[in-house]
mmCIF file of C-alpha atoms in Angstrom:
data_model
loop_
_atom_site.group_PDB
_atom_site.id
_atom_site.type_symbol
_atom_site.label_atom_id
_atom_site.label_comp_id
_atom_site.label_asym_id
_atom_site.label_seq_id
_atom_site.Cartn_x
_atom_site.Cartn_y
_atom_site.Cartn_z
ATOM 1 C CA MET A 238 -9.738 19.975 12.622
ATOM 2 C CA PHE A 239 -10.063 16.644 10.774
ATOM 3 C CA GLU A 240 -13.338 15.284 9.560
ATOM 4 C CA ALA A 241 -13.998 12.472 7.141
ATOM 5 C CA ARG A 242 -17.438 11.066 6.306
ATOM 6 C CA LEU A 243 -18.594 7.987 4.441
ATOM 7 C CA ASN A 244 -22.247 7.478 3.758
ATOM 8 C CA ASN A 245 -21.959 3.815 4.374
ATOM 9 C CA ALA A 246 -20.117 2.086 7.221
ATOM 10 C CA THR A 247 -19.683 -1.128 5.262
ATOM 11 C CA THR A 248 -16.628 0.042 3.378
ATOM 12 C CA LEU A 249 -14.792 1.059 6.535
ATOM 13 C CA LYS A 250 -15.685 -2.191 8.171
ATOM 14 C CA LYS A 251 -14.360 -4.148 5.176
ATOM 15 C CA ILE A 252 -11.128 -2.048 5.204
ATOM 16 C CA LEU A 253 -10.574 -2.844 8.826
ATOM 17 C CA ASP A 254 -11.217 -6.491 8.302
ATOM 18 C CA ALA A 255 -8.573 -6.482 5.558
ATOM 19 C CA ILE A 256 -5.883 -5.237 7.875
ATOM 20 C CA LYS A 257 -6.667 -6.214 11.420
ATOM 21 C CA ASP A 258 -5.427 -9.812 11.234
ATOM 22 C CA LEU A 259 -2.002 -8.589 10.047
ATOM 23 C CA LEU A 260 -1.652 -5.500 12.203
ATOM 24 C CA ASN A 261 -2.352 -4.854 15.873
ATOM 25 C CA GLU A 262 -2.132 -1.140 15.402
ATOM 26 C CA GLY A 263 -1.423 1.382 12.736
ATOM 27 C CA THR A 264 -0.943 5.045 12.075
ATOM 28 C CA PHE A 265 -3.534 6.764 9.848
ATOM 29 C CA ASP A 266 -1.692 9.700 8.202
ATOM 30 C CA CYS A 267 -4.234 12.298 7.235
ATOM 31 C CA SER A 268 -3.647 15.157 4.856
ATOM 32 C CA ASP A 269 -5.815 17.186 2.439
ATOM 33 C CA SER A 270 -5.128 14.444 -0.238
ATOM 34 C CA GLY A 271 -6.646 11.763 1.979
ATOM 35 C CA ILE A 272 -5.683 9.080 4.492
ATOM 36 C CA GLN A 273 -2.687 6.741 4.242
ATOM 37 C CA LEU A 274 -1.606 3.881 6.397
ATOM 38 C CA GLN A 275 1.612 1.980 5.945
ATOM 39 C CA ALA A 276 2.703 -0.692 8.364
ATOM 40 C CA MET A 277 4.640 -3.883 8.535
ATOM 41 C CA ASP A 278 2.902 -6.921 10.054
ATOM 42 C CA ASN A 279 3.954 -8.011 13.510
ATOM 43 C CA SER A 280 6.653 -10.350 12.239
ATOM 44 C CA HIS A 281 7.977 -7.816 9.648
ATOM 45 C CA VAL A 282 7.440 -10.262 6.734
ATOM 46 C CA SER A 283 4.804 -8.321 4.936
ATOM 47 C CA LEU A 284 3.846 -4.675 4.441
ATOM 48 C CA VAL A 285 0.373 -3.154 4.212
ATOM 49 C CA SER A 286 -0.166 0.105 2.360
ATOM 50 C CA LEU A 287 -3.682 1.671 2.388
ATOM 51 C CA THR A 288 -4.579 4.755 0.412
ATOM 52 C CA LEU A 289 -8.004 6.481 0.728
ATOM 53 C CA ARG A 290 -8.294 9.585 -1.459
ATOM 54 C CA SER A 291 -10.073 12.618 -0.018
ATOM 55 C CA ASP A 292 -12.315 12.948 -3.096
ATOM 56 C CA GLY A 293 -13.659 9.447 -2.412
ATOM 57 C CA PHE A 294 -15.204 10.569 0.896
ATOM 58 C CA ASP A 295 -18.652 12.111 1.072
ATOM 59 C CA LYS A 296 -17.126 14.878 3.161
ATOM 60 C CA PHE A 297 -13.432 15.370 3.918
ATOM 61 C CA ARG A 298 -11.751 18.219 5.817
ATOM 62 C CA CYS A 299 -8.134 18.201 7.017
ATOM 63 C CA ASP A 300 -6.821 21.598 8.067
ATOM 64 C CA ARG A 301 -3.445 20.290 9.267
ATOM 65 C CA ASN A 302 -1.557 17.062 8.597
ATOM 66 C CA LEU A 303 -2.440 14.648 11.381
ATOM 67 C CA SER A 304 -1.056 11.208 12.302
ATOM 68 C CA MET A 305 -3.457 9.120 14.320
ATOM 69 C CA GLY A 306 -2.060 5.968 15.860
ATOM 70 C CA MET A 307 -4.836 3.559 16.471
ATOM 71 C CA ASN A 308 -5.230 0.140 18.075
ATOM 72 C CA LEU A 309 -7.024 -1.743 15.409
ATOM 73 C CA GLY A 310 -8.661 -4.174 17.829
ATOM 74 C CA SER A 311 -10.260 -1.260 19.638
ATOM 75 C CA MET A 312 -11.262 0.314 16.315
ATOM 76 C CA ALA A 313 -12.896 -3.039 15.316
ATOM 77 C CA LYS A 314 -14.924 -3.048 18.580
ATOM 78 C CA ILE A 315 -16.174 0.443 17.794
ATOM 79 C CA LEU A 316 -17.062 -0.280 14.171
ATOM 80 C CA LYS A 317 -18.990 -3.318 15.281
ATOM 81 C CA CYS A 318 -21.393 -0.847 16.868
ATOM 82 C CA ALA A 319 -22.250 0.663 13.476
ATOM 83 C CA ASN A 320 -24.923 -0.680 11.225
ATOM 84 C CA ASN A 321 -23.786 -1.332 7.640
ATOM 85 C CA ASP A 322 -25.946 1.467 6.268
ATOM 86 C CA ASP A 323 -25.064 4.024 8.948
ATOM 87 C CA THR A 324 -23.178 7.115 7.925
ATOM 88 C CA VAL A 325 -19.780 7.132 9.629
ATOM 89 C CA THR A 326 -17.849 10.260 10.441
ATOM 90 C CA ILE A 327 -14.310 10.203 11.841
ATOM 91 C CA LYS A 328 -13.398 13.405 13.702
ATOM 92 C CA ALA A 329 -10.386 14.729 15.571
ATOM 93 C CA GLN A 330 -9.196 18.091 16.700
ATOM 94 C CA ASP A 331 -5.696 19.234 15.785
ATOM 95 C CA ASN A 332 -3.134 17.796 18.213
ATOM 96 C CA ALA A 333 -5.814 15.770 19.899
ATOM 97 C CA ASP A 334 -5.119 12.509 21.799
ATOM 98 C CA THR A 335 -8.480 11.018 20.904
ATOM 99 C CA VAL A 336 -10.522 10.334 17.766
ATOM 100 C CA THR A 337 -14.288 10.199 17.606
ATOM 101 C CA PHE A 338 -16.340 7.867 15.421
ATOM 102 C CA MET A 339 -19.884 9.086 14.843
ATOM 103 C CA PHE A 340 -22.511 6.809 13.434
ATOM 104 C CA GLU A 341 -25.848 8.122 12.095
ATOM 105 C CA SER A 342 -28.765 5.957 11.085
ATOM 106 C CA GLN A 343 -30.338 6.526 7.667
ATOM 107 C CA ASN A 344 -33.381 8.159 9.189
ATOM 108 C CA GLN A 345 -31.188 10.287 11.467
ATOM 109 C CA GLU A 346 -33.112 9.047 14.503
ATOM 110 C CA LYS A 347 -30.088 7.313 16.070
ATOM 111 C CA VAL A 348 -26.816 9.084 16.502
ATOM 112 C CA SER A 349 -23.974 7.428 18.436
ATOM 113 C CA ASP A 350 -20.429 8.577 19.065
ATOM 114 C CA TYR A 351 -17.454 6.623 20.286
ATOM 115 C CA GLU A 352 -14.331 8.300 21.422
ATOM 116 C CA MET A 353 -11.096 6.275 21.218
ATOM 117 C CA LYS A 354 -7.710 6.979 22.698
ATOM 118 C CA LEU A 355 -4.939 7.542 20.139
ATOM 119 C CA MET A 356 -1.556 5.936 20.517
ATOM 120 C CA ASN A 357 1.908 7.209 19.863
ATOM 121 C CA LEU A 358 3.321 4.689 17.423
ATOM 122 C CA ASP A 359 6.934 4.988 16.509
ATOM 123 C CA GLN A 360 6.570 3.537 12.994
ATOM 124 C CA GLU A 361 9.141 4.017 10.288
ATOM 125 C CA HIS A 362 7.788 4.803 6.797
ATOM 126 C CA LEU A 363 9.373 2.979 3.842
ATOM 127 C CA GLY A 364 9.741 4.527 0.396
ATOM 128 C CA ILE A 365 8.114 2.214 -2.088
ATOM 129 C CA PRO A 366 9.246 3.083 -5.638
ATOM 130 C CA GLU A 367 6.984 2.733 -8.588
ATOM 131 C CA THR A 368 8.327 -0.327 -10.367
ATOM 132 C CA ASP A 369 7.763 -2.120 -13.707
ATOM 133 C CA TYR A 370 7.087 -5.727 -12.935
ATOM 134 C CA SER A 371 7.910 -8.811 -15.050
ATOM 135 C CA CYS A 372 4.379 -10.165 -14.697
ATOM 136 C CA VAL A 373 1.130 -8.484 -13.745
ATOM 137 C CA VAL A 374 -1.915 -10.745 -13.332
ATOM 138 C CA ARG A 375 -5.479 -9.472 -12.859
ATOM 139 C CA MET A 376 -7.990 -12.089 -11.797
ATOM 140 C CA PRO A 377 -11.226 -12.464 -9.847
ATOM 141 C CA ALA A 378 -10.507 -11.786 -6.171
ATOM 142 C CA MET A 379 -12.783 -14.665 -5.078
ATOM 143 C CA GLU A 380 -10.838 -17.035 -7.374
ATOM 144 C CA PHE A 381 -7.514 -15.991 -5.828
ATOM 145 C CA ALA A 382 -8.925 -16.381 -2.301
ATOM 146 C CA ARG A 383 -10.189 -19.847 -3.177
ATOM 147 C CA ILE A 384 -6.842 -20.942 -4.602
ATOM 148 C CA CYS A 385 -4.932 -19.655 -1.587
ATOM 149 C CA ARG A 386 -7.266 -21.409 0.809
ATOM 150 C CA ASP A 387 -7.250 -24.682 -1.159
ATOM 151 C CA LEU A 388 -3.505 -24.903 -1.603
ATOM 152 C CA ALA A 389 -2.733 -23.930 2.017
ATOM 153 C CA GLN A 390 -3.984 -27.418 2.954
ATOM 154 C CA PHE A 391 -1.061 -29.009 1.178
ATOM 155 C CA SER A 392 1.899 -26.865 2.050
ATOM 156 C CA GLU A 393 3.105 -23.826 3.875
ATOM 157 C CA SER A 394 4.230 -22.374 0.556
ATOM 158 C CA VAL A 395 2.685 -21.868 -2.883
ATOM 159 C CA VAL A 396 4.710 -21.570 -6.077
ATOM 160 C CA ILE A 397 3.380 -19.042 -8.605
ATOM 161 C CA CYS A 398 4.525 -19.641 -12.150
ATOM 162 C CA CYS A 399 3.468 -17.019 -14.645
ATOM 163 C CA THR A 400 3.910 -17.154 -18.416
ATOM 164 C CA LYS A 401 2.027 -15.339 -21.124
ATOM 165 C CA GLU A 402 -0.272 -18.398 -21.554
ATOM 166 C CA GLY A 403 -1.416 -18.421 -17.964
ATOM 167 C CA VAL A 404 -0.636 -18.530 -14.288
ATOM 168 C CA LYS A 405 -0.056 -21.716 -12.283
ATOM 169 C CA PHE A 406 -0.287 -22.094 -8.548
ATOM 170 C CA SER A 407 1.329 -25.169 -7.025
ATOM 171 C CA ALA A 408 1.803 -26.659 -3.618
ATOM 172 C CA SER A 409 3.285 -29.918 -2.484
ATOM 173 C CA GLY A 410 3.663 -31.570 0.874
ATOM 174 C CA ASP A 411 3.171 -34.756 2.815
ATOM 175 C CA VAL A 412 -0.284 -35.356 1.386
ATOM 176 C CA GLY A 413 0.771 -34.963 -2.224
ATOM 177 C CA SER A 414 0.760 -32.095 -4.651
ATOM 178 C CA ALA A 415 -1.718 -29.656 -6.035
ATOM 179 C CA ASN A 416 -1.688 -27.517 -9.183
ATOM 180 C CA VAL A 417 -4.227 -24.926 -10.303
ATOM 181 C CA LYS A 418 -3.758 -23.434 -13.718
ATOM 182 C CA LEU A 419 -5.614 -20.431 -14.983
ATOM 183 C CA ALA A 420 -5.510 -19.457 -18.592
ATOM 184 C CA GLN A 421 -5.801 -15.892 -19.749
ATOM 185 C CA THR A 422 -9.434 -15.194 -20.667
ATOM 186 C CA PHE A 423 -10.573 -13.570 -23.925
ATOM 187 C CA ASN A 424 -13.948 -12.010 -24.595
ATOM 188 C CA VAL A 425 -15.500 -12.570 -21.215
ATOM 189 C CA ASP A 426 -18.928 -10.858 -20.752
ATOM 190 C CA LYS A 427 -18.093 -9.382 -17.368
ATOM 191 C CA GLU A 428 -14.903 -7.495 -16.794
ATOM 192 C CA GLU A 429 -14.737 -8.751 -13.159
ATOM 193 C CA GLU A 430 -14.478 -12.376 -14.399
ATOM 194 C CA ALA A 431 -11.510 -11.640 -16.625
ATOM 195 C CA ILE A 432 -8.052 -13.106 -16.140
ATOM 196 C CA VAL A 433 -5.532 -10.800 -17.768
ATOM 197 C CA ILE A 434 -1.801 -11.366 -17.875
ATOM 198 C CA GLU A 435 0.697 -8.710 -18.840
ATOM 199 C CA MET A 436 4.153 -10.355 -19.088
ATOM 200 C CA GLN A 437 7.539 -9.003 -19.945
ATOM 201 C CA GLU A 438 9.481 -12.022 -18.545
ATOM 202 C CA PRO A 439 8.112 -15.283 -17.052
ATOM 203 C CA VAL A 440 8.515 -15.650 -13.340
ATOM 204 C CA VAL A 441 8.481 -18.495 -10.842
ATOM 205 C CA LEU A 442 8.278 -17.397 -7.215
ATOM 206 C CA THR A 443 7.469 -19.024 -3.871
ATOM 207 C CA PHE A 444 5.369 -17.364 -1.232
ATOM 208 C CA ALA A 445 4.140 -18.250 2.241
ATOM 209 C CA CYS A 446 0.475 -19.332 2.068
ATOM 210 C CA ARG A 447 -0.183 -17.923 5.520
ATOM 211 C CA TYR A 448 0.367 -14.360 4.334
ATOM 212 C CA LEU A 449 -1.371 -14.756 0.996
ATOM 213 C CA ASN A 450 -4.413 -16.011 2.954
ATOM 214 C CA ALA A 451 -4.226 -12.995 5.268
ATOM 215 C CA PHE A 452 -4.238 -10.702 2.251
ATOM 216 C CA THR A 453 -7.373 -12.289 0.872
ATOM 217 C CA LYS A 454 -9.247 -10.828 3.832
ATOM 218 C CA ALA A 455 -9.553 -7.821 1.495
ATOM 219 C CA THR A 456 -11.654 -9.867 -0.998
ATOM 220 C CA PRO A 457 -14.935 -8.233 -0.091
ATOM 221 C CA LEU A 458 -13.539 -4.804 -1.078
ATOM 222 C CA SER A 459 -13.024 -5.680 -4.748
ATOM 223 C CA ASN A 460 -14.121 -7.981 -7.591
ATOM 224 C CA GLN A 461 -10.648 -8.149 -8.947
ATOM 225 C CA VAL A 462 -7.146 -8.571 -7.445
ATOM 226 C CA GLN A 463 -3.840 -7.634 -9.127
ATOM 227 C CA LEU A 464 -0.650 -9.589 -8.520
ATOM 228 C CA SER A 465 2.585 -7.892 -9.584
ATOM 229 C CA MET A 466 5.721 -10.060 -9.645
ATOM 230 C CA SER A 467 9.372 -9.823 -10.542
ATOM 231 C CA ALA A 468 12.258 -12.126 -9.583
ATOM 232 C CA ASP A 469 13.676 -11.546 -6.138
ATOM 233 C CA VAL A 470 11.510 -8.633 -5.158
ATOM 234 C CA PRO A 471 8.339 -8.533 -3.146
ATOM 235 C CA LEU A 472 5.017 -9.531 -4.680
ATOM 236 C CA VAL A 473 2.359 -6.855 -4.690
ATOM 237 C CA VAL A 474 -1.211 -7.928 -4.071
ATOM 238 C CA GLU A 475 -3.521 -4.992 -4.823
ATOM 239 C CA TYR A 476 -7.250 -4.585 -4.183
ATOM 240 C CA ARG A 477 -8.851 -1.457 -5.593
ATOM 241 C CA ILE A 478 -11.476 0.136 -3.368
ATOM 242 C CA ALA A 479 -14.051 1.578 -5.802
ATOM 243 C CA GLU A 480 -13.904 5.393 -6.028
ATOM 244 C CA LEU A 481 -11.923 5.612 -2.803
ATOM 245 C CA GLY A 482 -8.424 4.143 -3.179
ATOM 246 C CA HIS A 483 -6.642 0.850 -2.813
ATOM 247 C CA ILE A 484 -4.969 -1.526 -0.361
ATOM 248 C CA ARG A 485 -1.631 -3.062 -1.360
ATOM 249 C CA TYR A 486 0.154 -5.918 0.413
ATOM 250 C CA TYR A 487 3.838 -6.650 -0.209
ATOM 251 C CA LEU A 488 5.390 -10.004 0.472
ATOM 252 C CA ALA A 489 8.946 -11.095 -0.173
ATOM 253 C CA PRO A 490 9.405 -14.365 -2.033
ATOM 254 C CA LYS A 491 10.657 -17.301 -0.028
ATOM 255 C CA ILE A 492 14.221 -18.310 -0.728
ATOM 256 C CA GLU A 493 14.674 -21.804 -1.919
ATOM 257 C CA ASP A 494 16.770 -24.040 0.312
ATOM 258 C CA THR B 160 9.439 -18.289 8.868
ATOM 259 C CA SER B 161 12.533 -19.999 7.377
ATOM 260 C CA GLY B 162 13.772 -18.665 4.030
ATOM 261 C CA GLN B 163 11.735 -15.527 4.476
ATOM 262 C CA LYS B 164 13.400 -12.099 4.286
ATOM 263 C CA ASN B 165 12.214 -9.170 6.313
ATOM 264 C CA ILE B 166 10.110 -6.946 4.074
ATOM 265 C CA GLY B 167 11.842 -3.884 5.462
ATOM 266 C CA SER B 168 15.059 -4.985 3.799
ATOM 267 C CA PHE B 169 13.610 -4.365 0.346
ATOM 268 C CA PHE B 170 12.655 -0.665 0.835
ATOM 269 C CA ALA B 171 14.656 2.279 2.049
ATOM 270 C CA PRO B 172 13.393 4.251 5.048
ATOM 271 C CA LYS B 173 11.713 7.546 4.018
#
């Protein structure tokens, strides 16, 4: 028996919004420690890794490890049927071929349940080692989304240059060139507005705007985003989900011609 | 995408 409850459907809606543009389907691996999803996007250029800890749920029960392959488009249709303040419960029997989403209104007067067929997805899991990165940048998630959106107008690629003074995002194309420099902040009143750079070695890396923009669909989940970069290895874009877990996106740097 | 490596090539299968 698997049962996971969140007192507010908004978080689950935001999580789905953060992955459904990159992935058509995904396997939710459930265990007593929580729910994990790892999947490459359709073109195998980026990797999505979602971790939701069991202690972040308002109720969590998982008697046996369970892998539930879901069509994310179908899941999105179902979650549209939930009000933001509904309690959402995800339920499945052991070895079941369906999953049930139950939505309960705050006053308990409306209870709906939607059963969805599970899919058998033959997805390979990749081992992602814990790595020390040359540069780790924490910045407001809204600011990162804005920069990715703005620079995508000028080029398919953005160059991220990180030194201990700051981080620079650049794009150049037929129209001209664009540069956005952010300095590390000191003594900001609100932690969520801070720009913090931890640098061992400066890095200059080029990434595809299209994927960075897809990652910023997670912006509503978190005030801050963390970018971890080293030469010649995938960038990690991490959004923490308060008290529940995180979503990480991995994207390989583009190779200069 | 040109100049873009497959993300799977950076990690070993589990």
